[in-house]
PDB file of C-alpha atoms in Angstrom:
ATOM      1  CA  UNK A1010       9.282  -8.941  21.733  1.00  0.00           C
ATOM      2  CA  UNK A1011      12.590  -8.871  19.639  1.00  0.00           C
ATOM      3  CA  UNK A1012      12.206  -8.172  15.822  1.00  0.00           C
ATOM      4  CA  UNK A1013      14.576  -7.782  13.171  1.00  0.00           C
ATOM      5  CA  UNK A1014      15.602  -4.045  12.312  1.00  0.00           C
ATOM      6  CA  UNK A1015      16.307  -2.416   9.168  1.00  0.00           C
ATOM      7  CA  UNK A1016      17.811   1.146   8.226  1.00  0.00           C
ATOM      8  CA  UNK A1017      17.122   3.025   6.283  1.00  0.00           C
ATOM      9  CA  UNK A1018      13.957   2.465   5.466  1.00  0.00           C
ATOM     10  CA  UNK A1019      14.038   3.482   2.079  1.00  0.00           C
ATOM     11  CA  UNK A1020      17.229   4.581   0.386  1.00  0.00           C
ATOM     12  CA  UNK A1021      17.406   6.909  -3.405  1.00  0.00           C
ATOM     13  CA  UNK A1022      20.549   6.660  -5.140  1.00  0.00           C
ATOM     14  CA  UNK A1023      21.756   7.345  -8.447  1.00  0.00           C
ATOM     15  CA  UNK A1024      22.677   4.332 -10.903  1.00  0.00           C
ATOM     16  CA  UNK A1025      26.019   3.145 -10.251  1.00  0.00           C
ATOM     17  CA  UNK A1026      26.432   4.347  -7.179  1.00  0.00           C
ATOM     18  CA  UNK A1027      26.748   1.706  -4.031  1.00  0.00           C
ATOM     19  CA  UNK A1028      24.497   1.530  -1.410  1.00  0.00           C
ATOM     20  CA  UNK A1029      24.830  -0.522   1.640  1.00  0.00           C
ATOM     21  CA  UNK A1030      21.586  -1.622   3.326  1.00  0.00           C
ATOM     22  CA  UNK A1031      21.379  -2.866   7.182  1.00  0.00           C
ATOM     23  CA  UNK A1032      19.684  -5.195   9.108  1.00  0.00           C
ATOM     24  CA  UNK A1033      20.022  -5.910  12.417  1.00  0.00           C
ATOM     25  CA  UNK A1034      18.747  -9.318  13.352  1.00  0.00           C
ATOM     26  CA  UNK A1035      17.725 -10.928  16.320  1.00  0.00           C
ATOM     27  CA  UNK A1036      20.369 -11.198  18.980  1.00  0.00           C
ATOM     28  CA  UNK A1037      20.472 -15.028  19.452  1.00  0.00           C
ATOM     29  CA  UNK A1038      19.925 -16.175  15.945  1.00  0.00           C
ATOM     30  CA  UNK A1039      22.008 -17.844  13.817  1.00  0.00           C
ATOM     31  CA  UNK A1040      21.258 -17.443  10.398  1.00  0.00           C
ATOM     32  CA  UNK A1041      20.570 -15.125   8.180  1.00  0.00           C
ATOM     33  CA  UNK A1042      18.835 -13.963   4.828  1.00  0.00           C
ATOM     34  CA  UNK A1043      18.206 -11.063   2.105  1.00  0.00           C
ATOM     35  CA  UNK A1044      14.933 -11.355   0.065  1.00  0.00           C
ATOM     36  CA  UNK A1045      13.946  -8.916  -2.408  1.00  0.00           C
ATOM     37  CA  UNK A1046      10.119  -8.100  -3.935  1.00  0.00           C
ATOM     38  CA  UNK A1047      10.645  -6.126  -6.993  1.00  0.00           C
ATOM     39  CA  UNK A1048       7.275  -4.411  -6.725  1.00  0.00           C
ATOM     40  CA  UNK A1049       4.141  -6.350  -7.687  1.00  0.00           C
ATOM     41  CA  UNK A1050       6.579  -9.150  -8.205  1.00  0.00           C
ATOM     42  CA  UNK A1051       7.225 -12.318  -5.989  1.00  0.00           C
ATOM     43  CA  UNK A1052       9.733 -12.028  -2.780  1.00  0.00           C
ATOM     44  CA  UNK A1053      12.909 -13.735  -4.370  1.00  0.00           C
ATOM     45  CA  UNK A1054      15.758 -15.470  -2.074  1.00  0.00           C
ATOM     46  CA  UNK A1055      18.774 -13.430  -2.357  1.00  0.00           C
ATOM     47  CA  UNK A1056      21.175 -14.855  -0.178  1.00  0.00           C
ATOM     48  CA  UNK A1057      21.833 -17.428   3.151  1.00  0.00           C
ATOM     49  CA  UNK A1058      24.433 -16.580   5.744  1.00  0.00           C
ATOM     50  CA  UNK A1059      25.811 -18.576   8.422  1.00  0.00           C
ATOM     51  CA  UNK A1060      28.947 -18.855  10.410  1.00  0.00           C
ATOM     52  CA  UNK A1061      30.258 -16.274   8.947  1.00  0.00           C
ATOM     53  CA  UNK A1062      30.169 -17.369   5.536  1.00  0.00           C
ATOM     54  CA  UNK A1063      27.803 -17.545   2.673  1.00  0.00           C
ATOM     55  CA  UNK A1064      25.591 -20.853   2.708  1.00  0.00           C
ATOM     56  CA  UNK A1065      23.553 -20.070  -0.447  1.00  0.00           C
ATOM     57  CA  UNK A1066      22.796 -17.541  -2.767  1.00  0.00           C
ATOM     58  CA  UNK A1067      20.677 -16.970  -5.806  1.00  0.00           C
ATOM     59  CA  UNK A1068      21.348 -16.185  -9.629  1.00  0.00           C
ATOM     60  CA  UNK A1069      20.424 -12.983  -8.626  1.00  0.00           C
ATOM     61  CA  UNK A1070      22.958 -12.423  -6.297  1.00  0.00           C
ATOM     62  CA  UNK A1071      26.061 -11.864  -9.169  1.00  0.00           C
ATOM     63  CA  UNK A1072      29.256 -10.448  -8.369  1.00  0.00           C
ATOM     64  CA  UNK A1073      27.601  -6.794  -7.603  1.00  0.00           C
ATOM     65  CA  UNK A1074      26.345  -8.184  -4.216  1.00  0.00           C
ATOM     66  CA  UNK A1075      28.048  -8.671  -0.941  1.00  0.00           C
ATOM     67  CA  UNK A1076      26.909  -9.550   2.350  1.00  0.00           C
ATOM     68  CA  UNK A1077      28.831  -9.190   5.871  1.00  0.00           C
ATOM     69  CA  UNK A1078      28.205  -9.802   9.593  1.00  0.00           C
ATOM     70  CA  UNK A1079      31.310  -6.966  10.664  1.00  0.00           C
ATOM     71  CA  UNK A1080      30.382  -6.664  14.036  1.00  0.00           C
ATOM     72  CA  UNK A1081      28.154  -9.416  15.638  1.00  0.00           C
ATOM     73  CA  UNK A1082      24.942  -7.363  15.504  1.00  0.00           C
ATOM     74  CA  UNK A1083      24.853  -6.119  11.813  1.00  0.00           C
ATOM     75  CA  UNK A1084      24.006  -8.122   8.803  1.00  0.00           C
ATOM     76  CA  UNK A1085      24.588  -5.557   5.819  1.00  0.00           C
ATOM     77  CA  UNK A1086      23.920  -6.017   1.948  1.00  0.00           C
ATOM     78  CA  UNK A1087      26.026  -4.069  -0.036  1.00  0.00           C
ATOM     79  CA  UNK A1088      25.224  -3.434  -4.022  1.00  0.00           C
ATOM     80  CA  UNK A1089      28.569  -2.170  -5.473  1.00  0.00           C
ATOM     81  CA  UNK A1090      27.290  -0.579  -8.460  1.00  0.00           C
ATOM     82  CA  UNK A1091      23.665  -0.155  -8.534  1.00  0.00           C
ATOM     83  CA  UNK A1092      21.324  -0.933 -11.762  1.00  0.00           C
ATOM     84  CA  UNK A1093      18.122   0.626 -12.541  1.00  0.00           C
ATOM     85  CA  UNK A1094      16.594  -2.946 -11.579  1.00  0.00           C
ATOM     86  CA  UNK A1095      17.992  -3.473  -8.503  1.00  0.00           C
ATOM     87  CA  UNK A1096      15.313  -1.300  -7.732  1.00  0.00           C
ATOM     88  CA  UNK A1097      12.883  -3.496  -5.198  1.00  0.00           C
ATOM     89  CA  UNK A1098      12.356  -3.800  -1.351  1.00  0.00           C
ATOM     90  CA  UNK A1099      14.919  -5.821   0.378  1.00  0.00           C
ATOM     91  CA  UNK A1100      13.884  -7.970   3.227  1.00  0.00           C
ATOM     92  CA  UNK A1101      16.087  -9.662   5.886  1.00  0.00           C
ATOM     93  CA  UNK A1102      15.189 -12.432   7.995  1.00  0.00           C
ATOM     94  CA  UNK A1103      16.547 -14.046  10.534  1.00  0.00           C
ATOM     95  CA  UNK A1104      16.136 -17.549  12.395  1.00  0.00           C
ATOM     96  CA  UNK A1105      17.257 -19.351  14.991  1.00  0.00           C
ATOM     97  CA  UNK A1106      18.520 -22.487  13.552  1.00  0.00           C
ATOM     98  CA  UNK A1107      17.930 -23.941   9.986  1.00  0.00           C
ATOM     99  CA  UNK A1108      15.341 -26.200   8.753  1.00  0.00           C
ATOM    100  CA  UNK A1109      11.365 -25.319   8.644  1.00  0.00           C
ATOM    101  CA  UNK A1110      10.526 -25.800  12.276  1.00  0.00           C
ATOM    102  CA  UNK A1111      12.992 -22.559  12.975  1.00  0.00           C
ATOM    103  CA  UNK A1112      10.967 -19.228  12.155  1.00  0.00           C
ATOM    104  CA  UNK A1113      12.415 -17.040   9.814  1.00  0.00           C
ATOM    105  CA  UNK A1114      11.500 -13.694  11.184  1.00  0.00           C
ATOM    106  CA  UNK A1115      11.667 -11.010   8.571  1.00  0.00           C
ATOM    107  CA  UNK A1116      12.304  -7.124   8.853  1.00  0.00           C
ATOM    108  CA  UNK A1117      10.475  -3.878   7.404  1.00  0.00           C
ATOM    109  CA  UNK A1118      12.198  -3.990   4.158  1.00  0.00           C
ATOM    110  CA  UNK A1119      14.325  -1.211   2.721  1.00  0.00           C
ATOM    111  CA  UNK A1120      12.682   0.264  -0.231  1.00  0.00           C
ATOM    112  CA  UNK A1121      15.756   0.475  -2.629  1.00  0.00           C
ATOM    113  CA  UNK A1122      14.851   3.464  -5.528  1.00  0.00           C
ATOM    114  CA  UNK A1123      17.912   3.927  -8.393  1.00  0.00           C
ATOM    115  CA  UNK A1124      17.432   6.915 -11.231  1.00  0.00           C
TER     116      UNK A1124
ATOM    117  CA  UNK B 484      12.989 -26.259  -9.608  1.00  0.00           C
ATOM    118  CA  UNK B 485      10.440 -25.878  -7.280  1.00  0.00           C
ATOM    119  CA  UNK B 486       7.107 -23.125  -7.383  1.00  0.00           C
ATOM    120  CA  UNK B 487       4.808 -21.446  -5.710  1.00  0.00           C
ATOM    121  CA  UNK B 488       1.672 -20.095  -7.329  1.00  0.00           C
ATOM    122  CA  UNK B 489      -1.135 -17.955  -5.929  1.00  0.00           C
ATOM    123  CA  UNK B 490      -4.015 -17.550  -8.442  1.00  0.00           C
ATOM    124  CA  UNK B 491      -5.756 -14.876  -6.836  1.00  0.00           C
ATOM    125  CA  UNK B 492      -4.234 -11.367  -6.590  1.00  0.00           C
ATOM    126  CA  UNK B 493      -6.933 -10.048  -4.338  1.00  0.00           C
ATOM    127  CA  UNK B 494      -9.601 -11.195  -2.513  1.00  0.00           C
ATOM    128  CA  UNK B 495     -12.087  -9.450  -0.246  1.00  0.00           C
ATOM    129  CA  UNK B 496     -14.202 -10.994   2.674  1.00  0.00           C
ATOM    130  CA  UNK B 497     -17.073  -8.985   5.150  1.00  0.00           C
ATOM    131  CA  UNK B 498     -16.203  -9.249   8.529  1.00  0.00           C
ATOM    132  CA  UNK B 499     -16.731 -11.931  10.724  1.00  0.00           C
ATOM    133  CA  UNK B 500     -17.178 -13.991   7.229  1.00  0.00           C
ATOM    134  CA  UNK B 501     -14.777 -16.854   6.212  1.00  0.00           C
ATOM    135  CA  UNK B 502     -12.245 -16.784   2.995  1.00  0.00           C
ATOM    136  CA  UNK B 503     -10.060 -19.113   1.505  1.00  0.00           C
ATOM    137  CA  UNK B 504      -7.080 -18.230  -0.225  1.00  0.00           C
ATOM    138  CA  UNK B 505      -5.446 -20.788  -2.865  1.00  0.00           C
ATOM    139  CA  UNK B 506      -1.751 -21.597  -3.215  1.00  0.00           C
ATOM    140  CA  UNK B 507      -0.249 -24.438  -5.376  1.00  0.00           C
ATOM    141  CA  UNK B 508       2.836 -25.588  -5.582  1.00  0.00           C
ATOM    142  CA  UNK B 509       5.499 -27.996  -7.551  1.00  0.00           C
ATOM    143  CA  UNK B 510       8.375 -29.940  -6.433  1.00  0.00           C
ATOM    144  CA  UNK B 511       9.569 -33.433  -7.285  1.00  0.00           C
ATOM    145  CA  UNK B 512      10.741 -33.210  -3.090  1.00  0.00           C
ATOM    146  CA  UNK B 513       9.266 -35.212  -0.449  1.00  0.00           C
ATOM    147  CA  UNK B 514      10.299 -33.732   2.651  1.00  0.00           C
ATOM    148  CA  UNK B 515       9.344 -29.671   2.761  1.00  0.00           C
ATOM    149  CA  UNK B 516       7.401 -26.923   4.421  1.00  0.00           C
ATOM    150  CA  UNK B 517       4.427 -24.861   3.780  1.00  0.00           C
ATOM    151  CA  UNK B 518       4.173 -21.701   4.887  1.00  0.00           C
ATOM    152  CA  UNK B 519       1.891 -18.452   4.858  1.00  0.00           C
ATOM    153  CA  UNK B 520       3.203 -15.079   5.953  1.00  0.00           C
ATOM    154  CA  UNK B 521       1.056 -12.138   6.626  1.00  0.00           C
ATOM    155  CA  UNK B 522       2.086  -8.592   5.251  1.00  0.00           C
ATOM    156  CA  UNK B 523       0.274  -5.903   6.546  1.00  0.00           C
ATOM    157  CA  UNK B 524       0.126  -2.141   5.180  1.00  0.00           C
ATOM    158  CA  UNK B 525       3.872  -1.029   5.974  1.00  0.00           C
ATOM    159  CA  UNK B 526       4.564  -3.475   8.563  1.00  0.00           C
ATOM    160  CA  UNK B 527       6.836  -7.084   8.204  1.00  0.00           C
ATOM    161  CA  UNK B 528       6.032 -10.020   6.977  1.00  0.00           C
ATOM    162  CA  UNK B 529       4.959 -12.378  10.083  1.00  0.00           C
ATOM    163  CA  UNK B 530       4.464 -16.155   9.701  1.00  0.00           C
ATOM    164  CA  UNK B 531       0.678 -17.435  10.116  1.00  0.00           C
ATOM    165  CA  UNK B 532       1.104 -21.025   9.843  1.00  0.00           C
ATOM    166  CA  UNK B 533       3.293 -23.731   9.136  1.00  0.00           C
ATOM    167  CA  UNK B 534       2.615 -26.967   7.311  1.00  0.00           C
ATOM    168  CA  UNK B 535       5.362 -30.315   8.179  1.00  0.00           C
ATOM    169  CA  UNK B 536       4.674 -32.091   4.598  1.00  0.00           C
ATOM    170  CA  UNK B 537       4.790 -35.759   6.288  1.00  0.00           C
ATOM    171  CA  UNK B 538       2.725 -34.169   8.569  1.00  0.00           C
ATOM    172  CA  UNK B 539      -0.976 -35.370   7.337  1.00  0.00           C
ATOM    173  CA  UNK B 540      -3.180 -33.616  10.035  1.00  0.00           C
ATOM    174  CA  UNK B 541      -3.605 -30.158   8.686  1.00  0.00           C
ATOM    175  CA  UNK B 542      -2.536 -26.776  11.098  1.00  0.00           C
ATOM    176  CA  UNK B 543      -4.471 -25.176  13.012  1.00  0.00           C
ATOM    177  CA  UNK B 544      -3.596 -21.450  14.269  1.00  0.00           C
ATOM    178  CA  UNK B 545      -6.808 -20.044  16.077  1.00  0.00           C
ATOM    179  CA  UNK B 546      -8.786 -18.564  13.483  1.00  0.00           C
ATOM    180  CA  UNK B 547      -6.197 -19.788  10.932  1.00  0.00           C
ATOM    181  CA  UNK B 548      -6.475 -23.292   9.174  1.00  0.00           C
ATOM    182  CA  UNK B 549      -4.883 -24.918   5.887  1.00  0.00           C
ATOM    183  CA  UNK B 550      -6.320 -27.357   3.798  1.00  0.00           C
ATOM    184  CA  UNK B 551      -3.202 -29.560   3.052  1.00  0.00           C
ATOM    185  CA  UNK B 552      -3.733 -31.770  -0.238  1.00  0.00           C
ATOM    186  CA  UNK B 553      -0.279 -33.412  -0.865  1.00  0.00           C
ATOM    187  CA  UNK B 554      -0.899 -35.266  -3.922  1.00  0.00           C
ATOM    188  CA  UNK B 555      -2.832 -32.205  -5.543  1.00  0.00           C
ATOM    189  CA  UNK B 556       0.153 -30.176  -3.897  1.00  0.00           C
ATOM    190  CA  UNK B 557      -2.126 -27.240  -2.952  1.00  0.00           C
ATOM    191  CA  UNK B 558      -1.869 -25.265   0.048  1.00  0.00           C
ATOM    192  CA  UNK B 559      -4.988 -23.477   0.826  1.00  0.00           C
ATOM    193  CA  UNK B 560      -5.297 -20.984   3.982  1.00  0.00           C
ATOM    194  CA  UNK B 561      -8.803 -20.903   5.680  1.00  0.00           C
ATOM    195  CA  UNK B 562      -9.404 -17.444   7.788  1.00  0.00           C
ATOM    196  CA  UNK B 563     -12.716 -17.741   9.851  1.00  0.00           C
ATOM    197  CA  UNK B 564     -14.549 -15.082  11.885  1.00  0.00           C
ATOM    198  CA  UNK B 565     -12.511 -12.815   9.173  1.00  0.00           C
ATOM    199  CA  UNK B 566     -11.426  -9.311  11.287  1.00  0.00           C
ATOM    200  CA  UNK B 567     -11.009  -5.685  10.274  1.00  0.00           C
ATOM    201  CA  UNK B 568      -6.824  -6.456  11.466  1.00  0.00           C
ATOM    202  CA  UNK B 569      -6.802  -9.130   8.672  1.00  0.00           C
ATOM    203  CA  UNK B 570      -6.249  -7.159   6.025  1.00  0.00           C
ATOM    204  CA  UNK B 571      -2.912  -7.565   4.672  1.00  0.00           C
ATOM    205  CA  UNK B 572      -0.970  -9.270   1.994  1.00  0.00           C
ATOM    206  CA  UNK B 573      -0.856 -13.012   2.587  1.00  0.00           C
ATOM    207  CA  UNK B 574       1.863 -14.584   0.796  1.00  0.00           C
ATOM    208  CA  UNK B 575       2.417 -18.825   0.133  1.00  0.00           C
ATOM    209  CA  UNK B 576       5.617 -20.002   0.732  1.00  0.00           C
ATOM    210  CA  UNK B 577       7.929 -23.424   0.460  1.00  0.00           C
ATOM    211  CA  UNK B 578      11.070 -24.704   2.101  1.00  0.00           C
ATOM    212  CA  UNK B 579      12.885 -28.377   1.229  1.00  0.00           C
ATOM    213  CA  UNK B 580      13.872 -29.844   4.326  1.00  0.00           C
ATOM    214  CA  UNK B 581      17.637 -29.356   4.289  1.00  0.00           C
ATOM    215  CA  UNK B 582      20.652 -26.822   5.143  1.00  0.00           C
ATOM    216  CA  UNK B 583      19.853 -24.316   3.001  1.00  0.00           C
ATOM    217  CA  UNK B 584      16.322 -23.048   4.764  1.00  0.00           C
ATOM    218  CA  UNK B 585      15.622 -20.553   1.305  1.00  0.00           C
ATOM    219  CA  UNK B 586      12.014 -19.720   1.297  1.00  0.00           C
ATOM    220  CA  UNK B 587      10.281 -19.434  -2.187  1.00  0.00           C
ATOM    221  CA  UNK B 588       7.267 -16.840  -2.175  1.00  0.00           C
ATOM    222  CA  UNK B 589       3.865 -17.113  -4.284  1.00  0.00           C
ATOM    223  CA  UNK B 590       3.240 -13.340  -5.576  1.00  0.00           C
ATOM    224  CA  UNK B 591       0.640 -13.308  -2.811  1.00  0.00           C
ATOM    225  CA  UNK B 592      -2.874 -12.504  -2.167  1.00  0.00           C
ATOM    226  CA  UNK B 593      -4.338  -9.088  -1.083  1.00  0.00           C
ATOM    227  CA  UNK B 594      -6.679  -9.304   1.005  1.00  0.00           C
ATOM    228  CA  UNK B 595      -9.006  -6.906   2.391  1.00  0.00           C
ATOM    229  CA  UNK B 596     -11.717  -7.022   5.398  1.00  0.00           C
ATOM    230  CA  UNK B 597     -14.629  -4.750   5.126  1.00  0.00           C
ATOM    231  CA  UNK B 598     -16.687  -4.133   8.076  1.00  0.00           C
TER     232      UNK B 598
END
């Protein structure tokens, strides 16, 4: 059955430092998501991605976040200069088409760690 | 803005027994979905059920059943015949019924099965 990959599955890095963190989703879908659960916290919407091109983000997703499709297969999440509370696990989804009867189908997570 | 709140951080049920996990939620929308994803130990998030809100008949996955009050806006997820392969996070989540597809995530429910 296909399923949404993500490497690495956890990444350490020091504060300020950027980090990239990949996903691969599910060959035929469309759209595309980062969540976030900063632990024993809620899963938070990060960002929506379609087309190429951002469709929504969050407050939380400021100027120190990027996302990119560079190659058809990856969906990557960069963090340009990482803050001690960036520190979570980052989810991405994927789904075939948009609107609640499509499945968002969600990866492992990438436990993020700054010091 | 819209919420989702799940009142109890864990529950526990014997096998075989039947639980009910609680999940409320507040939007001034009409048009939405209700959702509740399973997260077990180390493993993705996988969707359980979905709820149509103009939908009145409540889902029905197997063993899996919601208790859809719109006007109370709760969202309440019946296991039956609870199993050892149940255990897991279960978290409540919403969608509005346009473009944008975001899901917003309750802080979710621990369960655990004991034999």
């Amino acid at each position: 059955e296909p399923e949404v990959t993500q490497t690495p599955s956890h990444q350490v890095t020091q504060m300020g430092q950027e980090v990239i963190l990949r996903c691969v989703p599910i060959s035929n879908h469309l759209y595309f998501y980062w969540y976030r659960q900063i632990l024993g916290q809620k899963v938070e919407f990060l960002v929506s991605f379609y087309n190429n091109e951002i469709s929504e983000k969050s407050e939380i997703f400021d100027d120190q976040f990027s996302v990119e499709r560079p190659d058809g297969s990856n969906f990557t999440l960069k963090i340009r200069s990482t803050k001690l509370e960036d520190s979570a696990m980052y989810f991405c989804a994927s789904s075939a088409l948009a609107g609640g009867l499509f499945e968002q189908f969600f990866g492992p997570g990438t436990r993020l760690t700054v010091l | 803005a819209q919420t989702v709140t799940q009142s109890q951080p864990e529950m526990s049920v014997q096998e075989a027994e039947t639980v009910t996990l609680s999940c409320t939620y507040d939007t001034s929308e009409n048009n939405y979905y209700l959702f509740w994803y399973k997260q077990p130990p180390s493993r993705q998030m996988i969707l359980v059920i979905r709820q149509e809100a103009y939908k009145q008949q409540n889902a029905t996955e197997n063993r899996f059943s919601v208790n859809f009050q719109k006007a109370a806006k709760s969202f309440s997820l019946k296991i039956s015949d609870s199993q050892l392969g149940d255990t897991a996070m279960y978290f409540c989540a919403f969608s509005v019924l346009d473009n944008t597809d975001k899901l917003i995530f309750g802080t979710g429910t621990r369960l655990q099965v004991f034999p």
